[in-house]
mmCIF file of C-alpha atoms and ligand atoms in Angstrom:
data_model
loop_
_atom_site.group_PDB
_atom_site.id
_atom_site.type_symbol
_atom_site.label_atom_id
_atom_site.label_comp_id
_atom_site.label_asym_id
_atom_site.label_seq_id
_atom_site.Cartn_x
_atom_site.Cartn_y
_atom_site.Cartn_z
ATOM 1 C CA UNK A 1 0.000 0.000 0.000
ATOM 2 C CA UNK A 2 1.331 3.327 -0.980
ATOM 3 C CA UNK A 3 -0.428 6.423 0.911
ATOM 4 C CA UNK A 4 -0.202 9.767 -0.961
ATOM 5 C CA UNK A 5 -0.458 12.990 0.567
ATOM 6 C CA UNK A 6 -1.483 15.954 -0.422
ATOM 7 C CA UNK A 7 1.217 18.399 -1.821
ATOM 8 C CA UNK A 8 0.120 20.957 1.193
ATOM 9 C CA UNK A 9 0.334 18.615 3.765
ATOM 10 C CA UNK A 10 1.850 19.356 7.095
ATOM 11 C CA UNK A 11 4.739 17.664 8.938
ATOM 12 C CA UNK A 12 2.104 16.861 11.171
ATOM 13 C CA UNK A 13 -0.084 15.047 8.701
ATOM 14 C CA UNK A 14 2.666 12.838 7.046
ATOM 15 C CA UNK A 15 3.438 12.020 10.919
ATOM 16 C CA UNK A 16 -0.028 10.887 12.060
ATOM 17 C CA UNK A 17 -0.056 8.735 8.875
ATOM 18 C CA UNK A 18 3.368 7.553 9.793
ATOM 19 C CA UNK A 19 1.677 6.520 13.675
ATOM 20 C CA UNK A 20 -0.560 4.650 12.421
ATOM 21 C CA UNK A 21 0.798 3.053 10.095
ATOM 22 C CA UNK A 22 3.439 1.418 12.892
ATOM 23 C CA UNK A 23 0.352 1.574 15.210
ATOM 24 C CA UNK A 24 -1.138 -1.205 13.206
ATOM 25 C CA UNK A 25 2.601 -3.255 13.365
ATOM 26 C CA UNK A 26 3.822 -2.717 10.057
ATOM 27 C CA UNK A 27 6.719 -0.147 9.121
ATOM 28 C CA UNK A 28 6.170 3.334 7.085
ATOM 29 C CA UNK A 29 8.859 4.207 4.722
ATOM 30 C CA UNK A 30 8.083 8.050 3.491
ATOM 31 C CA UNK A 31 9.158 8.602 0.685
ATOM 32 C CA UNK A 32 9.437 12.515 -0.505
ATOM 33 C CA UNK A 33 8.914 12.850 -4.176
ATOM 34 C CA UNK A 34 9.170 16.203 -6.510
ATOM 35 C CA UNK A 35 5.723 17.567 -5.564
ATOM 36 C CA UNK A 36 4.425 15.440 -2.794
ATOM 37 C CA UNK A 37 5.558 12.960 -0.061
ATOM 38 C CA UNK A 38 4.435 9.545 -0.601
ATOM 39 C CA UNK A 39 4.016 7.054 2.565
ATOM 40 C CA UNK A 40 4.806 3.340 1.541
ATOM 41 C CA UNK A 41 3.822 0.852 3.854
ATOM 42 C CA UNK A 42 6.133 -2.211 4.756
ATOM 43 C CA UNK A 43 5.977 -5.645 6.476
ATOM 44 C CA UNK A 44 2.107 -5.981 5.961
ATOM 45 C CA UNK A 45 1.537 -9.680 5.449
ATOM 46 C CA UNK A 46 -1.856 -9.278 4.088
ATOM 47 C CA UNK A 47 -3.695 -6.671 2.450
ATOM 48 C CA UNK A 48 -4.423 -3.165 4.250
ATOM 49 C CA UNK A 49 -7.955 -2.035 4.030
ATOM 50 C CA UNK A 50 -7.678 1.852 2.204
ATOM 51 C CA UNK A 51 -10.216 3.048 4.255
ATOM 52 C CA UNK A 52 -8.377 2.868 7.158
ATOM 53 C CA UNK A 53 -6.145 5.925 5.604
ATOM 54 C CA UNK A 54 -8.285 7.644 3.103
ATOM 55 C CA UNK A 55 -10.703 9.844 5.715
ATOM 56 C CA UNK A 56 -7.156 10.905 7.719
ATOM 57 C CA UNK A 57 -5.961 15.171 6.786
ATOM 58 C CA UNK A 58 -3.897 15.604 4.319
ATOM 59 C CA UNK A 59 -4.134 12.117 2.658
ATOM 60 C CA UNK A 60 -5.307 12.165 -1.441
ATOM 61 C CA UNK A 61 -5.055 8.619 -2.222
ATOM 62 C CA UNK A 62 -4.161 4.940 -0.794
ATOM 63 C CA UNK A 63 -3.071 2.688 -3.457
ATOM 64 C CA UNK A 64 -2.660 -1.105 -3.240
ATOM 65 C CA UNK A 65 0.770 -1.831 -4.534
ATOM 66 C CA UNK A 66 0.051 -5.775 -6.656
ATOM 67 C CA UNK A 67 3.548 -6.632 -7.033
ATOM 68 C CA UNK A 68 5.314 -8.705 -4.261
ATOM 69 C CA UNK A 69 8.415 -5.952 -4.542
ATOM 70 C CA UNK A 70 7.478 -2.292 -3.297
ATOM 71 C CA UNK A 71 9.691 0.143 -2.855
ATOM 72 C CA UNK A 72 11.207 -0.976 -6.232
ATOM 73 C CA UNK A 73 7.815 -0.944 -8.162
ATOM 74 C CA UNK A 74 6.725 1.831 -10.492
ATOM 75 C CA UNK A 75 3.320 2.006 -8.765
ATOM 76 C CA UNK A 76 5.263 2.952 -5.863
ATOM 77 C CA UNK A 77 6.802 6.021 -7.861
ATOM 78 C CA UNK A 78 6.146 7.351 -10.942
ATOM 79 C CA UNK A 79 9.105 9.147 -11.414
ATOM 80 C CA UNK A 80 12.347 7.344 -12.484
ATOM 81 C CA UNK A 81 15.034 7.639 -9.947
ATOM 82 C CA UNK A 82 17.889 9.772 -10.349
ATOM 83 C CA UNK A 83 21.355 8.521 -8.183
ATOM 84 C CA UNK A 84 23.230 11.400 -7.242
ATOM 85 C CA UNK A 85 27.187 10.955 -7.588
ATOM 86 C CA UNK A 86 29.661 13.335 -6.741
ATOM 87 C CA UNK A 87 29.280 15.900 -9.590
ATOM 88 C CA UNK A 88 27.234 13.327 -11.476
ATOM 89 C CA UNK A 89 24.064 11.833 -11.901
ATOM 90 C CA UNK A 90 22.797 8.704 -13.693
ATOM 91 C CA UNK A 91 19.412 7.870 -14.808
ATOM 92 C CA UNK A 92 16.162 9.870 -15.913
ATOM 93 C CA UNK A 93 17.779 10.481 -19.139
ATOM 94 C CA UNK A 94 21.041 10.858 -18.140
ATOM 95 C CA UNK A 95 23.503 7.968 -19.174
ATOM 96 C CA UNK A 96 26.673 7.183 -17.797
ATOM 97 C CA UNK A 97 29.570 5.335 -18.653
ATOM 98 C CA UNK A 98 31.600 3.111 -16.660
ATOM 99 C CA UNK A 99 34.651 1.724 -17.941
ATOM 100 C CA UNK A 100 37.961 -0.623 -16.325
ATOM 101 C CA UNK A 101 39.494 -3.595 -15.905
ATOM 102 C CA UNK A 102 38.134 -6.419 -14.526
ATOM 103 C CA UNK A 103 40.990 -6.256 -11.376
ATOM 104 C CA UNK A 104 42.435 -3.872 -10.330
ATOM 105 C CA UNK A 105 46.437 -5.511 -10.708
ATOM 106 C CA UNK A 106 48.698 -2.673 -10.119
ATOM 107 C CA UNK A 107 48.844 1.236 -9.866
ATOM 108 C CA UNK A 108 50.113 1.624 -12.964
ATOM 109 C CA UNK A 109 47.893 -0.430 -14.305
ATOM 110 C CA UNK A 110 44.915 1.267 -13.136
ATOM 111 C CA UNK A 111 45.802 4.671 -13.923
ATOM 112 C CA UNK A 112 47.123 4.026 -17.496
ATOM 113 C CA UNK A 113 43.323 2.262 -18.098
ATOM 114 C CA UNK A 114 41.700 5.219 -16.246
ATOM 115 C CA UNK A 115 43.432 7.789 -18.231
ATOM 116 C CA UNK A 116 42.570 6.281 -21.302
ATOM 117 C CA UNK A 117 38.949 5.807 -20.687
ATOM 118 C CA UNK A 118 38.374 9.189 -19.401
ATOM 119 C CA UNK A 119 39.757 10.677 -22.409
ATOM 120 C CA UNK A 120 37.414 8.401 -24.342
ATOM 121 C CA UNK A 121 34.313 9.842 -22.212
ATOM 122 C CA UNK A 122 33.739 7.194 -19.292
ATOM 123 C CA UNK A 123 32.891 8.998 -16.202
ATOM 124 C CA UNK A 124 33.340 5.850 -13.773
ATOM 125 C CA UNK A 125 36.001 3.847 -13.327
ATOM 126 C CA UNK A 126 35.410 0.250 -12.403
ATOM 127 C CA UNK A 127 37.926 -2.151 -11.122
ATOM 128 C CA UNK A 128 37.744 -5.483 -8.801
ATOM 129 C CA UNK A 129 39.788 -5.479 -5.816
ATOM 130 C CA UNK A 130 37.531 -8.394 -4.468
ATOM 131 C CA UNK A 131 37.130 -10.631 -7.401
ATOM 132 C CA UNK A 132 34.242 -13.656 -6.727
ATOM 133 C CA UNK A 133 36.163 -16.103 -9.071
ATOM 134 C CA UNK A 134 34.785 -19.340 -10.037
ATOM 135 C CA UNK A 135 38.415 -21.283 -8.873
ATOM 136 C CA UNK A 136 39.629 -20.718 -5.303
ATOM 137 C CA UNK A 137 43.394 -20.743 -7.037
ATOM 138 C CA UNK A 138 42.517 -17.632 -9.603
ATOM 139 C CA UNK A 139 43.205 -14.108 -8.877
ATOM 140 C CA UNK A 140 41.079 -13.231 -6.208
ATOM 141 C CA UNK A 141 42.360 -9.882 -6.281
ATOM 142 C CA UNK A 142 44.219 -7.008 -4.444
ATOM 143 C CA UNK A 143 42.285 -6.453 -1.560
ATOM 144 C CA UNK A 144 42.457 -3.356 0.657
ATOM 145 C CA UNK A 145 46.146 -2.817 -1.319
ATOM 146 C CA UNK A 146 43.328 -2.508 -4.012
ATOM 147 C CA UNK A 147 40.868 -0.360 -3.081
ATOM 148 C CA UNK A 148 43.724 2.478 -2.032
ATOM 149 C CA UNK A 149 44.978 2.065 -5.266
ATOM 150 C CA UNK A 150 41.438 3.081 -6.962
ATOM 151 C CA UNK A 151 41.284 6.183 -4.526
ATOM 152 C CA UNK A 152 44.398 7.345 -6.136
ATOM 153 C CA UNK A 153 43.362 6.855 -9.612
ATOM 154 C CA UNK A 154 40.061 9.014 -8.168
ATOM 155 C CA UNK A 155 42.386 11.807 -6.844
ATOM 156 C CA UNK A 156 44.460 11.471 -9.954
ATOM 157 C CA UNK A 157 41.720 11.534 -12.961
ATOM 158 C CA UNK A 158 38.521 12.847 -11.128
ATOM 159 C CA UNK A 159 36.416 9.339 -12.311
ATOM 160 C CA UNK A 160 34.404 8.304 -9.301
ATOM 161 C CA UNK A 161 35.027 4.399 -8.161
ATOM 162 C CA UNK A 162 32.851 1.416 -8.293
ATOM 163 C CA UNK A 163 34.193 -1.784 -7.177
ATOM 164 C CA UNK A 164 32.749 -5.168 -6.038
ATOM 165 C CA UNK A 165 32.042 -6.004 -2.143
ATOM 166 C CA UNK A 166 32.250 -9.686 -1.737
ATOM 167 C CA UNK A 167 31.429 -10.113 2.140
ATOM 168 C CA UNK A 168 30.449 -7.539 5.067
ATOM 169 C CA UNK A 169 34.142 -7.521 5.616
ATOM 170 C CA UNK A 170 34.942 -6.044 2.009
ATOM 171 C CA UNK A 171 31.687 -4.267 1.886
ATOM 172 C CA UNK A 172 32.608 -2.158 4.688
ATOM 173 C CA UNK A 173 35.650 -1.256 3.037
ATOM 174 C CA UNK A 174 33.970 -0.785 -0.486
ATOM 175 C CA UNK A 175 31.619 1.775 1.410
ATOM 176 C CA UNK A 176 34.467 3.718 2.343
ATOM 177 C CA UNK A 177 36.628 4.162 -0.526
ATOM 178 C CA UNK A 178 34.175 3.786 -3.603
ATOM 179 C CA UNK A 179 31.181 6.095 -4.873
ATOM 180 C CA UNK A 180 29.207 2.914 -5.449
ATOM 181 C CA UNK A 181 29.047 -0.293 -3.642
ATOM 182 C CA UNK A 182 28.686 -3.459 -7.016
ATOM 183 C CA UNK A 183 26.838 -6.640 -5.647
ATOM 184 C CA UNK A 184 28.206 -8.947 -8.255
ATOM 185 C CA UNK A 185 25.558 -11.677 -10.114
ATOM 186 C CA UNK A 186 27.018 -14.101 -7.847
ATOM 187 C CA UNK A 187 26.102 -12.637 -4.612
ATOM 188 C CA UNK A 188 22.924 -11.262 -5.856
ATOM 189 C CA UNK A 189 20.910 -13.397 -3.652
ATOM 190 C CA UNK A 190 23.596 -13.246 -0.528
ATOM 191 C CA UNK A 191 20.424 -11.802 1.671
ATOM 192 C CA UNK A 192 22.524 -10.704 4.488
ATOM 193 C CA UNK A 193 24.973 -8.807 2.605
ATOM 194 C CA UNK A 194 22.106 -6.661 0.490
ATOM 195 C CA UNK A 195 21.041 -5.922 3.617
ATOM 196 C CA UNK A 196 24.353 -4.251 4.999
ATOM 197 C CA UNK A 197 24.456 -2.411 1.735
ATOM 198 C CA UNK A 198 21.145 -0.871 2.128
ATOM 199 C CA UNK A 199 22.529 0.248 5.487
ATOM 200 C CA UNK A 200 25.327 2.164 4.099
ATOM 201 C CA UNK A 201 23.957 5.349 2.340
ATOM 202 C CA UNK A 202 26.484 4.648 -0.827
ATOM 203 C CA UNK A 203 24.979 3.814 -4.529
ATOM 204 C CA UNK A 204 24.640 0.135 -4.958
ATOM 205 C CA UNK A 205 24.684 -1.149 -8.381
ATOM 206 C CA UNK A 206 23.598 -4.601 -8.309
ATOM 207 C CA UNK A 207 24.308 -7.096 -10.765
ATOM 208 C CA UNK A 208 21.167 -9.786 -12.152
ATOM 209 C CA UNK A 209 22.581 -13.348 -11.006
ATOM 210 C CA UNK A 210 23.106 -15.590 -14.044
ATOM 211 C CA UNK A 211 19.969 -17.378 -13.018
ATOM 212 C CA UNK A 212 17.610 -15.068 -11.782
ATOM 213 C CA UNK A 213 14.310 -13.699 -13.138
ATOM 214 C CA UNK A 214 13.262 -10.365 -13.340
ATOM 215 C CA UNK A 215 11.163 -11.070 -9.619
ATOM 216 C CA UNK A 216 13.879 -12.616 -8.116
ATOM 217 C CA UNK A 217 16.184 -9.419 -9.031
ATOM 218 C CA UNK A 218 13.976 -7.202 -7.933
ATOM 219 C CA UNK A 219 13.957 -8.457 -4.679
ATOM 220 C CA UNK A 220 16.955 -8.285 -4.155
ATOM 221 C CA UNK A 221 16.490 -4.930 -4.600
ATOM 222 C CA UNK A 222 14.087 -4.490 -2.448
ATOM 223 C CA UNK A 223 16.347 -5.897 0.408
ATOM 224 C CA UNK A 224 18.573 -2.926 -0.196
ATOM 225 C CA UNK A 225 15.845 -0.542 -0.250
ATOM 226 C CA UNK A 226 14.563 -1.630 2.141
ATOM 227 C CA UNK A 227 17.058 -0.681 4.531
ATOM 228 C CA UNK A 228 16.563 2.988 3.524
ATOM 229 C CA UNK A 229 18.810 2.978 0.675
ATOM 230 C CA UNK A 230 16.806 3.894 -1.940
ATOM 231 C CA UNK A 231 20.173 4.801 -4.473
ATOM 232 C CA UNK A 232 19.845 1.221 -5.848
ATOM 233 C CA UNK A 233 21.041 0.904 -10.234
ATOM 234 C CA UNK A 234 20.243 -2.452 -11.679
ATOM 235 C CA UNK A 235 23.068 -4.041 -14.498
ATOM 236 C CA UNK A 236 22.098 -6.161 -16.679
ATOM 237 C CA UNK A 237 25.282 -8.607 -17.569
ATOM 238 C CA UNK A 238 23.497 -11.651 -19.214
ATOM 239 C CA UNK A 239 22.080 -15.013 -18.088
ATOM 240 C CA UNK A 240 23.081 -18.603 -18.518
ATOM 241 C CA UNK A 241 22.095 -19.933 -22.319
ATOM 242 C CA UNK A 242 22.524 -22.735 -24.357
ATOM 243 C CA UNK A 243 25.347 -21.917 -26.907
ATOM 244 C CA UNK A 244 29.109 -21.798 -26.792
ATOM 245 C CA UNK A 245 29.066 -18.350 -28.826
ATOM 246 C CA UNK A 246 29.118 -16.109 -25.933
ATOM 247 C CA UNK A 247 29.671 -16.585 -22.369
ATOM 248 C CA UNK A 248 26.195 -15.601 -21.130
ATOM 249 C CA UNK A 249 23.006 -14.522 -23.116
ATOM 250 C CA UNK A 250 22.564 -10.822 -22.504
ATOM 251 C CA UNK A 251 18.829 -9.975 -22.023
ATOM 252 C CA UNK A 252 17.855 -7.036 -23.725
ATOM 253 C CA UNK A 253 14.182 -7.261 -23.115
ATOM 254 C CA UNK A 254 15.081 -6.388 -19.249
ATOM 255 C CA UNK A 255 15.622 -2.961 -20.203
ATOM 256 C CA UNK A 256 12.344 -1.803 -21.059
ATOM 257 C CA UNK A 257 10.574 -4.123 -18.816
ATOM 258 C CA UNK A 258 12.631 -2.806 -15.973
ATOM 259 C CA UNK A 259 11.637 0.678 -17.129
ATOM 260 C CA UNK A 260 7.903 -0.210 -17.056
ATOM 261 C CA UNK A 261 8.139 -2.250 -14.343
ATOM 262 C CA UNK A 262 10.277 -0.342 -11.825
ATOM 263 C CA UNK A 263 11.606 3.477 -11.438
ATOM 264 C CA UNK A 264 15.135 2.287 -11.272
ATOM 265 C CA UNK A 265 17.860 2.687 -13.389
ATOM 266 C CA UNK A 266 19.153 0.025 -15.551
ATOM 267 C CA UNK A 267 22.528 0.111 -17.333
ATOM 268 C CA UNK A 268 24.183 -3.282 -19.176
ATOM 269 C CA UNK A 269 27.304 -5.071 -19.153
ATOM 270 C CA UNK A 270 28.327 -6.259 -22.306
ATOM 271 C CA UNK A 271 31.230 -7.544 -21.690
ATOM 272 C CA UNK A 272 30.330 -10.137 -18.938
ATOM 273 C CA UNK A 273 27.454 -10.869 -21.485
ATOM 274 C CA UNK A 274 29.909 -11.736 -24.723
ATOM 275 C CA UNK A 275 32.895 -13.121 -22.676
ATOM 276 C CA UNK A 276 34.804 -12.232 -26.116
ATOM 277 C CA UNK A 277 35.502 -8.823 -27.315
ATOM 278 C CA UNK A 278 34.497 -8.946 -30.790
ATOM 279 C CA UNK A 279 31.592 -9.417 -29.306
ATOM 280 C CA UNK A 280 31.045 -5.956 -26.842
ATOM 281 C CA UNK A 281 30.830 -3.183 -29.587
ATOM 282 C CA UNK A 282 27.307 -4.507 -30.879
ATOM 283 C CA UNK A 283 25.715 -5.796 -27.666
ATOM 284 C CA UNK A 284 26.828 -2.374 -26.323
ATOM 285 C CA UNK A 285 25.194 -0.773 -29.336
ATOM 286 C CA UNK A 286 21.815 -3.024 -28.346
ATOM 287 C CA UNK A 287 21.652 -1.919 -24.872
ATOM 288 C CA UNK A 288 21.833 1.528 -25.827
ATOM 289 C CA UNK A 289 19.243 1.194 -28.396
ATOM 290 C CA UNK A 290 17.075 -0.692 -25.801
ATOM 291 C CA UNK A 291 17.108 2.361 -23.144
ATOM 292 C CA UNK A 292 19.741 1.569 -21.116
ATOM 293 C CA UNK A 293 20.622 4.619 -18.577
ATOM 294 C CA UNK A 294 24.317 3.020 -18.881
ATOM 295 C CA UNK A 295 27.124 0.997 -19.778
ATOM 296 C CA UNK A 296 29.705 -1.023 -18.263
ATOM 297 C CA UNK A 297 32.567 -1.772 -20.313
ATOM 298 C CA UNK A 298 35.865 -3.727 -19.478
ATOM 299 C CA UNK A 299 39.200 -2.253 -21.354
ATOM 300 C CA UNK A 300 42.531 -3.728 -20.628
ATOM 301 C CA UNK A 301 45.722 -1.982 -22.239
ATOM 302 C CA UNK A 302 47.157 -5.215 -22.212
ATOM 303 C CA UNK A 303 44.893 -7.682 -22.196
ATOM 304 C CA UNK A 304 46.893 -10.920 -22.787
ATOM 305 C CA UNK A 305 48.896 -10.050 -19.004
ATOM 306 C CA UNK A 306 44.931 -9.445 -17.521
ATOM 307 C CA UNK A 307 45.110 -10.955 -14.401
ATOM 308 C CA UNK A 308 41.230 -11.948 -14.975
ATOM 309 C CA UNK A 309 38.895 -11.208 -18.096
ATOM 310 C CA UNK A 310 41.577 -10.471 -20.782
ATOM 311 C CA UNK A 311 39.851 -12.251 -23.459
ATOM 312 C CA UNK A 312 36.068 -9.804 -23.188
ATOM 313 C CA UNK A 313 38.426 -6.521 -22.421
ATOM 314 C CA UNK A 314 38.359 -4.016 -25.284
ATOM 315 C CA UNK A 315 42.007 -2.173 -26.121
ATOM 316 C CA UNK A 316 41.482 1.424 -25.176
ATOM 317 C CA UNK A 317 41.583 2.085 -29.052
ATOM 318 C CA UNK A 318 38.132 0.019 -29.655
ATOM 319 C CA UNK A 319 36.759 1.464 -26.572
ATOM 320 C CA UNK A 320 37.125 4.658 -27.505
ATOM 321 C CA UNK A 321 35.545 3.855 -31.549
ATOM 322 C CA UNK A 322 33.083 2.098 -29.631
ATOM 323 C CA UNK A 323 32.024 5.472 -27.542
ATOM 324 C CA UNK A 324 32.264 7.193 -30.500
ATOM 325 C CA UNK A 325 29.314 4.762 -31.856
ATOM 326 C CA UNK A 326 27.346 5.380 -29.221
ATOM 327 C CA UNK A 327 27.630 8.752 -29.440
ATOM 328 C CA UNK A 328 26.039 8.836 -32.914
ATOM 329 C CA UNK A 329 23.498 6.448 -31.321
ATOM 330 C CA UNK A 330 22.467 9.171 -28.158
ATOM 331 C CA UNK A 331 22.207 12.774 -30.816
ATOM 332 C CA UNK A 332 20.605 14.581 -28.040
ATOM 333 C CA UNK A 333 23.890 14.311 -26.091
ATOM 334 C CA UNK A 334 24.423 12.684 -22.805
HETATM 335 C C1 PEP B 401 32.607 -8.011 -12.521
HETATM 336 O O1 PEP B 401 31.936 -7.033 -12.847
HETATM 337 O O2 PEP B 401 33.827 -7.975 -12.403
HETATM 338 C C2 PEP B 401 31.940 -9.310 -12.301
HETATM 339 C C3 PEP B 401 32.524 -10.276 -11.594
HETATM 340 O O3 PEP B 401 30.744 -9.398 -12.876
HETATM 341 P P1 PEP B 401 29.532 -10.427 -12.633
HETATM 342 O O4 PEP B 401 29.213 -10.366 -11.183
HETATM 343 O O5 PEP B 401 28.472 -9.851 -13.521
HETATM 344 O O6 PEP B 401 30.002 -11.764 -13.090
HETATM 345 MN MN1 MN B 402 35.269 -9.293 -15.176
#
């Protein structure tokens, strides 16, 4: 149930809704929109009669929400959420793009990559110091040695930080020295840890697992907002298929359903998708196409010596072509 109020009403109002709201056991999440607040209603395990709200001052309209997810669904709000970055935002119409290596291997490393995708146009870097790798005797990253290294290339290029948070341990570390918190697909469903991210008051962007459906992901968004995080970006990076031509099947039809379905913002991953590079420039072309509010693209100067990922990282050369493409593809500007 989502209680509207009235774009007049008081402090006072929005509070007597909120009382009885947790007078009846369940939680109120307010929620303050452009022109008026909206009051969702949480932890009901059964319907809420409207009536109960409708007669109360300064209250316009209770609406049942129908989908299982709330705070993620459209009918919760109409407006598509903007997240707010450091000098940046991403989504209603504005697109981002973030670009790195898979891992973060070595300063140099990371800044030479970061200098050449910020000259291409990326405005986020992106960069594993915690890498969730299929093997327990692969790179599993730098670590903490990691994450200091991505502040620098931040102090050094201006590109705000995303990285991956593995565990609470990592997360906590994430939420200190990134701009946005990545829940990889593989942890998509690690209940515990959405919930410490939607306790920090950092961007998540949250990866679809490889198996999920579109309920399942959302969800999992919901744990996050739920929390009181409400700066939640979903990425498409592609599902398990049959085939041996790419590494995962990247669903484009997530993209608009996600934008009818929910006010968040969706970007893709193309690379995760194709597992190849030849492979990145036109699914990156399709996601833009689709809607997407975003892209995240790895680029590796030298992929052959990538620690993890070489064979899907574009040379800085085709990354910048390919941003060049989509350029042509977004004439309003971005
Ligand atoms: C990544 O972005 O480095 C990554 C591991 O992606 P995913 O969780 O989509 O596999
Ligand atoms: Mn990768």
């Amino acid at each position: 149930m989502l209680i509207v109020m009235d774009r007049d009403a008081t402090d006072a109002q929005i509070q007597a809704v909120v009382a009885k709201i947790e007078s009846l056991g369940f939680e109120a999440q307010p929620m303050p929109g452009g022109e008026r607040v909206a009051i969702a209603i949480l932890r009901n395990p059964g319907p809420v009669d409207p009536a109960l709200f409708v007669d109360m001052a300064g209250v316009i309209q209770a609406i049942p929400v129908s989908r299982p997810y709330k705070l993620v669904s459209r009918e919760m709000n109409r407006e598509d959420t903007v997240i707010h970055l450091p000098g940046l935002d991403l989504g209603r119409g504005h697109f981002v793009v973030i670009a790195g290596p898979c891992a973060v291997e070595s300063e140099t490393q990371a800044l030479t990559i970061a200098l050449s995708v910020k000259a291409a146009g990326a405005r986020i870097f992106r960069g594993g110091a915690y890498k969730p790798r299929t093997s327990p005797y692969s790179y599993q990253g730098m670590g903490k040695a990691g994450l200091k290294i991505l502040k620098k290339v931040r102090e050094e290029t201006g590109l705000l930080i995303v990285t991956e948070a593995v565990d609470q341990e990592s997360l906590k570390l994430v939420a200190e020295y990134a701009d946005i918190i990545q829940i990889g697909a593989r942890n998509m469903q690690n209940f515990s840890l959405l919930l410490c991210a939607g306790r920090t008051r950092k961007p998540v962007l949250l990866k679809r697992g490889m198996y999920a459906t579109l309920d399942e992901w959302f969800m999992a968004a919901e744990y996050i907002m739920s929390e009181g995080n409400s700066q939640v970006i979903l990425c498409e990076r592609g599902v398990r298929s049959i085939g041996e031509h790419a590494r995962n099947l990247l669903d484009l039809a997530t993209i608009p359903v996600v934008h009818r379905e929910s006010h968040l913002p969706i970007i893709a991953d193309p690379s995760h998708a194709a597992g190849r590079r030849d492979l990145v420039g036109p699914l990156a072309r399709a996601a833009v196409a689709a809607g997407a509010d975003g892209l995240m693209i790895e680029v590796h100067h030298e992929p052959d010596k990538a620690m993890s990922d070489g064979a899907q990282s574009l040379y800085p050369d085709q990354f910048r072509t390919l941003m060049e493409e989509i350029k042509g593809l977004k004439p309003g500007g971005w």
